[in-house]
């Protein structure tokens, strides 16, 4: 788990990673990954069915992975999986490009910049097609209409929270200068900043922000009204080609574990309590009830949502939006499981 920040970061208006700097960083990673390809420095899987899966934040959104581990679904499907928590969303693409992780989970626009820079990526599943975050603040803030000039606590630039606030700003017709984004490096630091008054509101996934209700804070809004490729699973085209059985086994595990989330509430809540940073049963149940309607049963990568993510990434690069992103999407494994009746069978009562 990331180390909580001791104090709030300096107040910053707007996104601190400028598009040209982001483009340079992506280009460096792509070049380094290309140079290192096939060398001893890459953290290659130990076998054809081994993989490391990286995710970017602690919270119930990744309960599909938690349940897969806790219920032995990965193992049942022949996989040797290591789950690893990355420190921030900005680490997702470098981790994939360097082969430190073979499958990554996170908002698609954070990895789309790498794809547009020429790195081969394939998006293989989308279990949550909406922003799955909440905004928590003091009772004096009762509506997002009151956010102008307010300090919004977020984990890092380019994070899901950062993207969700951008969606809110677009919806309101505001600019990034109408609020003050304060980047705090971790979700636990966000909670501390809210409690100490260093920020006015925070944006987190349940049950992280929900903890603050015990101190008198309340939910200002959630972001589920905004569609997004918010929790897309992505791998490199090289790994998909060289380990097709492993990727197929992962996708099969994913649909099985989504079914567990929808049909076995007790197991889902147990995994949330074990992995999400909060053992409080009421918080875990709150998080489950929040996510249950958001988790897909058929995690097809929606081309329209993926296109929106690529368009955002292109805008950051000052490039025209890509005309066709179909080469980056691989829904064949999910489609095969649906066509065969396997997914429907998971929801039939014995």
Coordinates of C-alpha atoms in Angstrom, one line a residue, residues 69-271:
X69 CA -7.4 -14.8 -5.9
X70 CA -9.4 -15.7 -2.7
X71 CA -11.6 -18.3 -4.4
X72 CA -8.8 -19.9 -6.3
X73 CA -10.3 -19.1 -9.8
X74 CA -7.0 -18.2 -11.3
X75 CA -5.5 -21.5 -10.1
X76 CA -8.5 -23.5 -11.3
X77 CA -8.0 -22.1 -14.8
X78 CA -4.3 -23.1 -14.8
X79 CA -2.9 -19.6 -14.1
X80 CA -0.1 -18.7 -11.7
X81 CA -1.0 -15.0 -10.9
X82 CA 0.7 -12.4 -8.8
X83 CA -1.4 -9.3 -8.1
X84 CA 0.7 -6.1 -7.6
X85 CA -0.5 -2.7 -6.5
X86 CA 1.1 0.1 -8.5
X87 CA 1.8 3.4 -6.7
X88 CA -0.3 5.5 -9.2
X89 CA -2.1 5.4 -12.5
X90 CA 0.9 7.0 -14.2
X91 CA 2.9 3.8 -13.5
X92 CA 0.5 1.6 -15.4
X93 CA 1.8 2.1 -18.9
X94 CA 5.5 2.0 -17.9
X95 CA 4.9 -1.3 -15.9
X96 CA 3.2 -2.9 -19.0
X97 CA 5.8 -1.5 -21.4
X98 CA 8.7 -2.8 -19.3
X99 CA 7.0 -6.2 -18.9
X100 CA 6.9 -5.8 -15.1
X101 CA 3.2 -6.6 -15.4
X102 CA 1.7 -8.6 -18.2
X103 CA -1.9 -7.4 -17.7
X104 CA -2.8 -4.0 -16.3
X105 CA -6.1 -2.7 -14.9
X106 CA -6.8 1.0 -15.1
X107 CA -8.4 3.9 -16.9
X108 CA -7.9 3.4 -20.7
X109 CA -6.7 6.9 -21.4
X110 CA -3.6 6.4 -19.2
X111 CA -2.4 3.7 -21.5
X112 CA -3.8 5.0 -24.7
X113 CA -1.0 7.6 -24.9
X114 CA 1.5 4.8 -25.1
X115 CA -0.5 3.0 -27.8
X116 CA -0.6 6.3 -29.9
X117 CA 3.2 6.6 -29.4
X118 CA 3.6 3.4 -31.3
X119 CA 3.6 0.7 -28.5
X120 CA 1.5 -2.4 -29.3
X121 CA -1.4 -2.7 -26.8
X122 CA -4.6 -4.8 -26.8
X123 CA -7.6 -4.0 -24.6
X124 CA -9.2 -7.3 -23.7
X125 CA -11.9 -6.7 -21.1
X126 CA -13.9 -3.8 -19.5
X127 CA -15.6 -4.8 -16.2
X128 CA -16.6 -1.3 -15.2
X129 CA -17.8 1.0 -18.0
X130 CA -18.3 4.1 -15.8
X131 CA -16.4 6.4 -13.5
X132 CA -16.8 4.6 -10.2
X133 CA -15.8 7.3 -7.8
X134 CA -17.5 9.5 -5.1
X135 CA -16.8 13.0 -3.8
X136 CA -16.9 13.4 -0.1
X137 CA -16.8 16.8 1.8
X138 CA -18.2 18.8 4.7
X139 CA -22.0 19.3 5.2
X140 CA -21.6 22.9 4.0
X141 CA -21.0 21.6 0.4
X142 CA -24.2 20.0 -0.7
X143 CA -23.9 20.2 -4.5
X144 CA -21.2 20.1 -7.1
X145 CA -22.4 23.5 -8.2
X146 CA -20.7 24.8 -5.1
X147 CA -17.2 23.6 -6.2
X148 CA -16.0 26.7 -8.0
X149 CA -12.8 27.9 -6.3
X150 CA -12.7 24.8 -4.0
X151 CA -9.7 22.6 -3.4
X152 CA -10.3 19.0 -4.7
X153 CA -8.1 16.4 -3.2
X154 CA -6.9 13.8 -5.8
X155 CA -4.3 11.1 -5.7
X156 CA -2.2 12.0 -8.8
X157 CA -2.3 13.6 -12.2
X158 CA -3.8 11.4 -14.8
X159 CA -5.5 9.2 -12.2
X160 CA -9.1 8.1 -12.5
X161 CA -10.1 10.8 -10.0
X162 CA -8.4 13.4 -12.1
X163 CA -10.2 12.1 -15.2
X164 CA -13.6 12.1 -13.4
X165 CA -13.2 15.7 -12.3
X166 CA -12.4 16.6 -15.9
X167 CA -15.7 14.9 -16.9
X168 CA -17.5 17.0 -14.3
X169 CA -15.9 20.2 -15.5
X170 CA -16.9 19.4 -19.1
X171 CA -20.5 18.7 -18.0
X172 CA -20.7 22.0 -16.1
X173 CA -19.0 23.9 -18.9
X174 CA -16.2 25.0 -16.5
X175 CA -12.5 25.0 -17.1
X176 CA -9.8 23.5 -15.0
X177 CA -9.1 27.0 -13.5
X178 CA -12.5 27.0 -11.9
X179 CA -11.3 24.5 -9.3
X180 CA -8.0 23.8 -7.5
X181 CA -6.8 20.2 -8.0
X182 CA -4.5 19.2 -5.1
X183 CA -2.5 16.0 -5.8
X184 CA -1.7 14.0 -2.7
X185 CA 0.0 10.9 -4.0
X186 CA -2.3 8.4 -2.2
X187 CA -5.9 7.8 -1.3
X188 CA -5.1 7.6 2.4
X189 CA -3.4 11.0 2.1
X190 CA -6.6 12.3 0.6
X191 CA -8.6 11.2 3.6
X192 CA -6.1 12.9 6.0
X193 CA -6.2 16.1 3.9
X194 CA -10.0 16.3 4.1
X195 CA -10.0 15.6 7.9
X196 CA -7.4 18.3 8.5
X197 CA -9.0 20.9 6.2
X198 CA -6.1 20.9 3.7
X199 CA -8.7 20.3 1.0
X200 CA -12.4 21.0 0.7
X201 CA -13.4 17.7 -0.9
X202 CA -11.8 14.5 -2.0
X203 CA -12.5 12.1 -4.9
X204 CA -12.1 8.4 -4.1
X205 CA -13.6 5.0 -4.7
X206 CA -15.6 3.3 -2.0
X207 CA -15.0 2.4 0.8
X208 CA -12.0 4.9 1.1
X209 CA -13.9 8.1 1.2
X210 CA -16.8 6.5 3.0
X211 CA -14.7 6.2 6.1
X212 CA -15.0 10.0 6.6
X213 CA -18.7 9.8 7.4
X214 CA -17.8 8.9 11.0
X215 CA -16.2 12.4 11.3
X216 CA -19.3 14.1 9.9
X217 CA -18.4 14.3 6.2
X218 CA -20.9 13.3 3.6
X219 CA -21.1 12.3 0.0
X220 CA -21.4 15.3 -2.2
X221 CA -21.9 13.3 -5.5
X222 CA -20.8 10.3 -7.3
X223 CA -19.5 10.1 -10.9
X224 CA -21.3 7.0 -12.1
X225 CA -23.4 9.1 -14.5
X226 CA -20.3 9.6 -16.7
X227 CA -19.5 6.6 -19.0
X228 CA -15.8 5.8 -19.3
X229 CA -13.4 2.9 -20.0
X230 CA -12.6 3.3 -16.4
X231 CA -11.3 -0.1 -15.5
X232 CA -10.0 -1.6 -18.7
X233 CA -7.7 -4.6 -18.8
X234 CA -4.9 -4.2 -21.2
X235 CA -1.9 -6.3 -22.3
X236 CA 0.8 -6.0 -24.9
X237 CA 0.1 -7.4 -28.4
X238 CA 3.4 -9.3 -28.0
X239 CA 2.2 -11.1 -24.8
X240 CA -1.2 -11.8 -26.3
X241 CA 0.5 -13.4 -29.3
X242 CA 3.1 -15.4 -27.3
X243 CA 0.8 -16.4 -24.5
X244 CA -2.7 -16.8 -26.0
X245 CA -3.7 -19.6 -23.6
X246 CA -2.8 -17.5 -20.6
X247 CA -4.7 -14.4 -21.7
X248 CA -7.7 -16.6 -22.6
X249 CA -7.5 -18.2 -19.1
X250 CA -7.4 -14.7 -17.6
X251 CA -10.5 -13.5 -19.5
X252 CA -12.3 -16.7 -18.6
X253 CA -11.4 -16.2 -14.9
X254 CA -12.6 -12.6 -15.1
X255 CA -16.1 -13.5 -16.3
X256 CA -16.3 -16.2 -13.6
X257 CA -15.3 -13.8 -10.9
X258 CA -17.7 -11.1 -12.1
X259 CA -20.4 -13.8 -11.7
X260 CA -19.2 -14.5 -8.2
X261 CA -19.5 -10.8 -7.4
X262 CA -23.1 -10.7 -8.7
X263 CA -24.2 -14.0 -7.2
X264 CA -22.3 -14.4 -3.9
X265 CA -22.5 -11.2 -2.0
X266 CA -20.9 -12.7 1.1
X267 CA -17.8 -13.8 -0.8
X268 CA -17.5 -10.4 -2.5
X269 CA -17.8 -8.5 0.8
X270 CA -15.3 -10.9 2.5
X271 CA -12.8 -10.0 -0.3

